[in-house]
C-alpha atoms as a PDB file:
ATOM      1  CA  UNK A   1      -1.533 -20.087 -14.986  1.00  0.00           C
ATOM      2  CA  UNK A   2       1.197 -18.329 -12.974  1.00  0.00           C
ATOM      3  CA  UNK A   3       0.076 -18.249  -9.596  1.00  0.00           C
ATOM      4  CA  UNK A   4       2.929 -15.629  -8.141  1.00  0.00           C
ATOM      5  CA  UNK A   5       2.538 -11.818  -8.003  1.00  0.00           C
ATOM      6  CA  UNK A   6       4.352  -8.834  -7.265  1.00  0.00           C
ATOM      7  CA  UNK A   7       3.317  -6.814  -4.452  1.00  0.00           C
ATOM      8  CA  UNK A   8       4.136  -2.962  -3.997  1.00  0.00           C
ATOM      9  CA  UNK A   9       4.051  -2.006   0.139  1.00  0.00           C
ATOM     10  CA  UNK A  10       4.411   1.798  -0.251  1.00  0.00           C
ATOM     11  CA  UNK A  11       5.512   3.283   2.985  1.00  0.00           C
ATOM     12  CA  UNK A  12       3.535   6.405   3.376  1.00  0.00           C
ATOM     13  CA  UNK A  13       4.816   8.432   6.516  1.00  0.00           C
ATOM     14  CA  UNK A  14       7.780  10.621   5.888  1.00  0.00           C
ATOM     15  CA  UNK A  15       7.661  11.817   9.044  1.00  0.00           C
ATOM     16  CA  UNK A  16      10.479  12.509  11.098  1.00  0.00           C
ATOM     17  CA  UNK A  17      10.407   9.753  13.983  1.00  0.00           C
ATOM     18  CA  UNK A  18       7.892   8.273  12.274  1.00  0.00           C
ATOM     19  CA  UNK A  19       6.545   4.793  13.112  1.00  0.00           C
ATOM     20  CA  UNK A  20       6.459   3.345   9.633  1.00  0.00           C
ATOM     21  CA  UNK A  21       9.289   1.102   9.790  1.00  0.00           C
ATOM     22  CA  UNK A  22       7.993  -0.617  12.454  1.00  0.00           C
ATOM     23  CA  UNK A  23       4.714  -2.147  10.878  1.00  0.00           C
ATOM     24  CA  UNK A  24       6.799  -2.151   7.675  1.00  0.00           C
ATOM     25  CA  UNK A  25       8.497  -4.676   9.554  1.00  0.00           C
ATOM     26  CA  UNK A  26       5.506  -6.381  11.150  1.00  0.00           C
ATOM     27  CA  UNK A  27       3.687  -6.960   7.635  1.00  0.00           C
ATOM     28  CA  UNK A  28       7.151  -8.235   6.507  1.00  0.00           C
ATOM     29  CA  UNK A  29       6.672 -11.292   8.600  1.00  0.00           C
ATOM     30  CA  UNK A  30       2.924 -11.598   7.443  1.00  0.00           C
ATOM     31  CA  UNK A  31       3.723 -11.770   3.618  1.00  0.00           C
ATOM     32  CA  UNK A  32       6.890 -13.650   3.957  1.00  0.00           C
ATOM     33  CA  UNK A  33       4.507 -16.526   5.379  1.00  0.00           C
ATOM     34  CA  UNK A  34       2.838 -16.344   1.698  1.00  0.00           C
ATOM     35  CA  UNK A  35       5.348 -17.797  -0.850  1.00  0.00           C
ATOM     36  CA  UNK A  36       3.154 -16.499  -4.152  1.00  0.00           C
ATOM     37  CA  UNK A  37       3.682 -13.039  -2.972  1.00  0.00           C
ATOM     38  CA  UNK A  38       6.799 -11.267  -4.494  1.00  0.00           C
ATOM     39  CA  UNK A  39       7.365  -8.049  -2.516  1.00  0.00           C
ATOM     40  CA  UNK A  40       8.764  -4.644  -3.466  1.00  0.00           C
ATOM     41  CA  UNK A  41       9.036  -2.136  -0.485  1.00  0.00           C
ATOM     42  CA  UNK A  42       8.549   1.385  -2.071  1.00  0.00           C
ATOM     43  CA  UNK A  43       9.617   4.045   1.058  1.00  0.00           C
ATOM     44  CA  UNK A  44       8.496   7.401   0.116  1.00  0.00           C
ATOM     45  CA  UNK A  45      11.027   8.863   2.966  1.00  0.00           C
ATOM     46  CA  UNK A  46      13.938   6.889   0.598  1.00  0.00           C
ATOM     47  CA  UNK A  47      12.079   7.755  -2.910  1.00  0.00           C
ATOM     48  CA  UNK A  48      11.371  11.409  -3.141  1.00  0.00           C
ATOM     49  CA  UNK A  49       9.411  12.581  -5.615  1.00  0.00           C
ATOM     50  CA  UNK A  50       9.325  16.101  -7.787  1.00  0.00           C
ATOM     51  CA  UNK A  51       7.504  18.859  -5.884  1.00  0.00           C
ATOM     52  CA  UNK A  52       5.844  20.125  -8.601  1.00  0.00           C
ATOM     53  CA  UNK A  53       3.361  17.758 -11.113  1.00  0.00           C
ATOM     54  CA  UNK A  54       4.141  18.077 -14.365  1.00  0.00           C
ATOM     55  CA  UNK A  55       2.978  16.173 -17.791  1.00  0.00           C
ATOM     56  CA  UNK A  56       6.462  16.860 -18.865  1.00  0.00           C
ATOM     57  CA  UNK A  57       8.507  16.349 -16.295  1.00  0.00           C
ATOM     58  CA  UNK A  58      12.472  17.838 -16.892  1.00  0.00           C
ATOM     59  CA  UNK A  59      15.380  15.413 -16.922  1.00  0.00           C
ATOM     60  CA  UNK A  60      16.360  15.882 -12.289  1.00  0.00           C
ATOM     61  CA  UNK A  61      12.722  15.248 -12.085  1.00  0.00           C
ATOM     62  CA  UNK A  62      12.844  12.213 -14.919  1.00  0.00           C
ATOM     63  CA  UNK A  63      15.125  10.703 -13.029  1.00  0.00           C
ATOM     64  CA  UNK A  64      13.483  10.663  -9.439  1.00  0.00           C
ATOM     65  CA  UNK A  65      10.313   9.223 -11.043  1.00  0.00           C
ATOM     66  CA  UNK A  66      12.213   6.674 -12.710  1.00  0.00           C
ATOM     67  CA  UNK A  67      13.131   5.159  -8.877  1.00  0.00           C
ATOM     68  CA  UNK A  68       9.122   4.857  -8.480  1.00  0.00           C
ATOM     69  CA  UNK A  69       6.791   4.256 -11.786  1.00  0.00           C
ATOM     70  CA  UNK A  70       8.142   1.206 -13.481  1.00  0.00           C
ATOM     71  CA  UNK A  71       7.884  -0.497 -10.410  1.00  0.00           C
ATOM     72  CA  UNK A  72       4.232   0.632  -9.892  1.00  0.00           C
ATOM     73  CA  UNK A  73       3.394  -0.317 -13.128  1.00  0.00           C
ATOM     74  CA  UNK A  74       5.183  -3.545 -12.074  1.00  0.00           C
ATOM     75  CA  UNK A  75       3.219  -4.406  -9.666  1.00  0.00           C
ATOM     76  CA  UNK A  76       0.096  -6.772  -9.933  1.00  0.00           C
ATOM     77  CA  UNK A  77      -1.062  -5.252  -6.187  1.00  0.00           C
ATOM     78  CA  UNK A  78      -0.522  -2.592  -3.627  1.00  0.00           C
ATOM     79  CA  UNK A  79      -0.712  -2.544  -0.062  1.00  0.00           C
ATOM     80  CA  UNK A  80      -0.326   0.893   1.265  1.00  0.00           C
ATOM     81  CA  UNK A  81       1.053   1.364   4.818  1.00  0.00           C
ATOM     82  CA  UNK A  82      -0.371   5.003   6.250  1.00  0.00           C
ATOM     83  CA  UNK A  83      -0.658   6.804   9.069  1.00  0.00           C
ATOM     84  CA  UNK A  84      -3.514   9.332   9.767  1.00  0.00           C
ATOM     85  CA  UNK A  85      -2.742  12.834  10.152  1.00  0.00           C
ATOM     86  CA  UNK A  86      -5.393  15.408  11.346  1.00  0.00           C
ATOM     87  CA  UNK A  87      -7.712  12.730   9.851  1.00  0.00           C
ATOM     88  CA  UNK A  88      -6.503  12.007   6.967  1.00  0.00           C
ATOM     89  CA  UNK A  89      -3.932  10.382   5.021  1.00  0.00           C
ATOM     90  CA  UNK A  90       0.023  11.971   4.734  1.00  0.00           C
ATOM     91  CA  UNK A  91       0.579  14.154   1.698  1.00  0.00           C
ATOM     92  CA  UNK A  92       3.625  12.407   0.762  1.00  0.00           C
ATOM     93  CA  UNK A  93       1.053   9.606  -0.423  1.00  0.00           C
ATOM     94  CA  UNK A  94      -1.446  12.154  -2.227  1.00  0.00           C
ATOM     95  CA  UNK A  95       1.896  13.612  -4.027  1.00  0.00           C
ATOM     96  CA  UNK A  96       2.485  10.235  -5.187  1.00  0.00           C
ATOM     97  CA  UNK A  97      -0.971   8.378  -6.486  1.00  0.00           C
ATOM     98  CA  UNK A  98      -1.065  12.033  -7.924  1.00  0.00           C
ATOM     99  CA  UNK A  99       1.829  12.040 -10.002  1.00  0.00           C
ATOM    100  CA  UNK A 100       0.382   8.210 -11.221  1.00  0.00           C
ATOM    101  CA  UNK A 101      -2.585   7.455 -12.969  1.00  0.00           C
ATOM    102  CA  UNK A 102      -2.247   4.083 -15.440  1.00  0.00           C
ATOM    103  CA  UNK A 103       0.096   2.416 -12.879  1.00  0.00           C
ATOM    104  CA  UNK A 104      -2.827   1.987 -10.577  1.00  0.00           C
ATOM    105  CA  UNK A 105      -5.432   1.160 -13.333  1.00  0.00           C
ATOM    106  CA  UNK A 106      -7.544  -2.210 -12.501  1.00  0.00           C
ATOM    107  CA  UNK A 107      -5.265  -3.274  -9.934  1.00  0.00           C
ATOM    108  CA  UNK A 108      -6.156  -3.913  -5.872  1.00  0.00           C
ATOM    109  CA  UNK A 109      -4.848  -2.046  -3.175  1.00  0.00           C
ATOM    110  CA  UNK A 110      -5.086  -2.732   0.358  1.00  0.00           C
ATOM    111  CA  UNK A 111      -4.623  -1.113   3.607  1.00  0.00           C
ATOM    112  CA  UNK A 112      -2.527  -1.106   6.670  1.00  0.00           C
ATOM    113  CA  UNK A 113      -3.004   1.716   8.998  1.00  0.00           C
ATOM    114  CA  UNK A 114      -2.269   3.034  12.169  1.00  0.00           C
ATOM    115  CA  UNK A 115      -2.731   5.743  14.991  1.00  0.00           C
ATOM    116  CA  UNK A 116      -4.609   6.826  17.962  1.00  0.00           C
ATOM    117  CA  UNK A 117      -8.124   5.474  18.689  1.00  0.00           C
ATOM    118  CA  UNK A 118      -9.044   5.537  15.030  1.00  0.00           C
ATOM    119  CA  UNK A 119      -6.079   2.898  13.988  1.00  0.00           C
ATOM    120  CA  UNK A 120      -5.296   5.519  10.915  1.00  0.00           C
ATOM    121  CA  UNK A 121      -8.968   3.931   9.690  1.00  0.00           C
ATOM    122  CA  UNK A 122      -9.979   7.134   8.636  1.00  0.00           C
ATOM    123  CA  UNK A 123      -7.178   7.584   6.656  1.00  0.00           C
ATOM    124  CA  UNK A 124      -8.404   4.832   4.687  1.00  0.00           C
ATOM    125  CA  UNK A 125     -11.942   5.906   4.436  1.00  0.00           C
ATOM    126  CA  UNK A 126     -10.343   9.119   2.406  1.00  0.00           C
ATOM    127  CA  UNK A 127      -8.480   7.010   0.892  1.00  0.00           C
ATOM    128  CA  UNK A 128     -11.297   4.682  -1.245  1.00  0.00           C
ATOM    129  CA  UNK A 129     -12.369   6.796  -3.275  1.00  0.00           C
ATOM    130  CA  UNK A 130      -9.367   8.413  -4.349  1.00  0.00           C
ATOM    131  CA  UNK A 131      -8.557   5.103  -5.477  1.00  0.00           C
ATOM    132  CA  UNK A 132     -11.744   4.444  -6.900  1.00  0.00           C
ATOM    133  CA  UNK A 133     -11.199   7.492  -9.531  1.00  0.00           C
ATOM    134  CA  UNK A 134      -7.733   5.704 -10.458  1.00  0.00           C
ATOM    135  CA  UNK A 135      -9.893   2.433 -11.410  1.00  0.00           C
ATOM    136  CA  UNK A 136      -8.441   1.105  -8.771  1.00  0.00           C
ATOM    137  CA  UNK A 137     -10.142  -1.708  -6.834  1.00  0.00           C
ATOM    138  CA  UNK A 138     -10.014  -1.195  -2.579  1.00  0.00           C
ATOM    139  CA  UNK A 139      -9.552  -4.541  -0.705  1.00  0.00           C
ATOM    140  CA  UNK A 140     -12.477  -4.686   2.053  1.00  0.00           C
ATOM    141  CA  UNK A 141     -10.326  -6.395   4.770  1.00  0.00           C
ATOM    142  CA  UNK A 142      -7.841  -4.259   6.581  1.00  0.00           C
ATOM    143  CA  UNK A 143      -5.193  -4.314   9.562  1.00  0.00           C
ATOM    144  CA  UNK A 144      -5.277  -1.273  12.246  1.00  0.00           C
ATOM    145  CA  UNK A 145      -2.662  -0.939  14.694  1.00  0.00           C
ATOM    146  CA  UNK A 146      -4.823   1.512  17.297  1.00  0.00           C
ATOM    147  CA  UNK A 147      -2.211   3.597  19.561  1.00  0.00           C
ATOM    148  CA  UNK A 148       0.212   1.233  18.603  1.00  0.00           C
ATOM    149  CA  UNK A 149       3.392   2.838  20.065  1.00  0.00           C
ATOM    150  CA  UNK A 150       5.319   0.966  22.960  1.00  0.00           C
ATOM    151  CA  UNK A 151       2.614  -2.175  21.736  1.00  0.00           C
ATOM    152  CA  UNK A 152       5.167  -3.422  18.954  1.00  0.00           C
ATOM    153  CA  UNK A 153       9.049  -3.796  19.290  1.00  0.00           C
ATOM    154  CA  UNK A 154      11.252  -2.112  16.381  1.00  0.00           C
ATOM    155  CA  UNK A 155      11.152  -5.372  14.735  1.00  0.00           C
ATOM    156  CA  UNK A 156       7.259  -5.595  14.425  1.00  0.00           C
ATOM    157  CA  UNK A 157       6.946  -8.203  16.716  1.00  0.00           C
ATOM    158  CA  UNK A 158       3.177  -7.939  19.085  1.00  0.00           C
ATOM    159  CA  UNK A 159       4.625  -7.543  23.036  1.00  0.00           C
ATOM    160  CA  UNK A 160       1.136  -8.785  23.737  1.00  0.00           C
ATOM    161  CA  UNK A 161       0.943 -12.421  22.347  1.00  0.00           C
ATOM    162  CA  UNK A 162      -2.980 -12.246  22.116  1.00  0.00           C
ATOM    163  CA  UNK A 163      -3.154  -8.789  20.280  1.00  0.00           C
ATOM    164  CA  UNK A 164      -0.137 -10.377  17.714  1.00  0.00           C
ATOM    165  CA  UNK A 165      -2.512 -13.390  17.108  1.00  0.00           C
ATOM    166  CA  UNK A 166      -5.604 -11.120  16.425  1.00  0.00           C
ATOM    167  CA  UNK A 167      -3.063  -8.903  14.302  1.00  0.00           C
ATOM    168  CA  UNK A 168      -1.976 -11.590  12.260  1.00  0.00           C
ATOM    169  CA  UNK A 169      -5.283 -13.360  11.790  1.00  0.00           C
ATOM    170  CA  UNK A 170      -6.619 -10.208  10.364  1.00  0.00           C
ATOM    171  CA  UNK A 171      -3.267  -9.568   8.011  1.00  0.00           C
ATOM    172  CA  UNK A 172      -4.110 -13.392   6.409  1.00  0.00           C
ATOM    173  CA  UNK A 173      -7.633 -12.438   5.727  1.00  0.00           C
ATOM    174  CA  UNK A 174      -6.508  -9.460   3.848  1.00  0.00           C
ATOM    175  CA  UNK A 175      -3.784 -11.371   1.958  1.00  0.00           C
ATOM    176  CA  UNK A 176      -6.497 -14.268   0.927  1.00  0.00           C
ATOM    177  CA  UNK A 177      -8.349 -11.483  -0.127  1.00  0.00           C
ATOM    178  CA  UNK A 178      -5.662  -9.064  -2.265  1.00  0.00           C
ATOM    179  CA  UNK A 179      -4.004 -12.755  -3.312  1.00  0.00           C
ATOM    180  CA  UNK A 180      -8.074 -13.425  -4.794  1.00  0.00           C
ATOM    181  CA  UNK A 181      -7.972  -9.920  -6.915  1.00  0.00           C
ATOM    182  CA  UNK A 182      -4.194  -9.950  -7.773  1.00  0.00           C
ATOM    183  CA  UNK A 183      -4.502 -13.201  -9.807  1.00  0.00           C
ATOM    184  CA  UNK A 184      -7.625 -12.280 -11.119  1.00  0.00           C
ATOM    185  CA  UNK A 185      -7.318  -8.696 -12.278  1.00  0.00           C
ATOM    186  CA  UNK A 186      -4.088  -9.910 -13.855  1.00  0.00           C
ATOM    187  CA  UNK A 187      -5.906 -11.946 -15.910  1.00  0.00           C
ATOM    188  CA  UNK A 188      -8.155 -10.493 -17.047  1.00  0.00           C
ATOM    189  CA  UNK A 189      -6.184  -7.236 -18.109  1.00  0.00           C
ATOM    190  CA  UNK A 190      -4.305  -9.894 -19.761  1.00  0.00           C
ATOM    191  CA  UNK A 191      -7.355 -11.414 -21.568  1.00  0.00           C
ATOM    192  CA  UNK A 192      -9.361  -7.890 -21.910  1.00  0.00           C
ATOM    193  CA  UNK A 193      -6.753  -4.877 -21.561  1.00  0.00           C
ATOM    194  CA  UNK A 194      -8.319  -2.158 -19.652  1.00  0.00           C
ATOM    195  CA  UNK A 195      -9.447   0.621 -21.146  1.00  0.00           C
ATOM    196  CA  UNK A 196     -10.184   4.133 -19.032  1.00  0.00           C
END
């Protein structure tokens, strides 16, 4: 049984200034400490998408989703990096699980937020059970940087050893845990295809 998977981090925040590249580069160092992971960093600031959804998309528009969906459909996981704006998630990442539907299909996704008191957590929250209509399956276990900025260098690397140690602890129980569903929704779309 092949016991690597491909993971999909999709960078959420297109923000200008935005503080996504930073924990981008803090869970970099988390999953690079788990060798069955194979990672594919999708930035939605670098990967623009159509404005307008379409069933039939024209050939500019093609071409820009053609950057994006094979390598969802790739991907045996997803963890999505978000901020939370005005409580909720960015609209750069609704614009994108909307213009996606079988990509996500029986696959887990988990979470890595941030912002001010919250962490980004209630980002997440909205962001269940839009997942949960995809057939997607939401990882319990998350990581949430609260007020993060001035806490992490531009490298990702915790200026307070203790908080690093509590940040990484929490970013291997969420790994174990997406690792757990990766390999085993993979089989078993394997052995039973999914059907929606």
């Amino acid at each position: 049984m092949q016991t690597t998977y491909r993971l999909a981090v999709i960078v959420s925040s297109t923000r200008e200034g935005r503080f996504a590249p930073t924990v981008a580069n803090w869970l970099a160092e988390q999953t690079a400490q788990h060798p069955e992971i194979e990672v594919d960093v999708i930035d939605l600031a670098e990967n623009p998408l159509p404005v307008n959804l379409s069933g039939k998309p024209g050939p500019e528009d093609a071409a820009l989703l053609a950057a994006v969906s094979p390598r969802l459909e790739e991907a045996d996981a997803f963890i999505v990096i978000t901020p939370e704006y005005n409580h909720s998630y960015p609209a750069s990442l609704k614009h994108l699980i909307d213009w996606h539907y079988t990509q996500w299909r029986a696959k887990p996704v988990a979470f890595v937020s941030y912002g001010g008191l919250s962490g980004g957590l209630r980002a997440v929250e909205h962001l269940r059970p839009v997942f949960a209509e995809l057939h997607a399956v939401t990882i319990r276990e998350t990581v949430s940087f609260h007020s993060p900025w001035g806490k992490l260098d531009d490298a990702g690397r915790h200026l307070d050893e203790e908080a690093g140690t509590s940040a990484a602890g929490a970013a291997k129980a969420m790994l174990d845990q997406l690792t757990w569903w990766a390999l085993s929704l993979r089989e078993a779309r394997e052995k039973r295809p999914y059907g929606a």
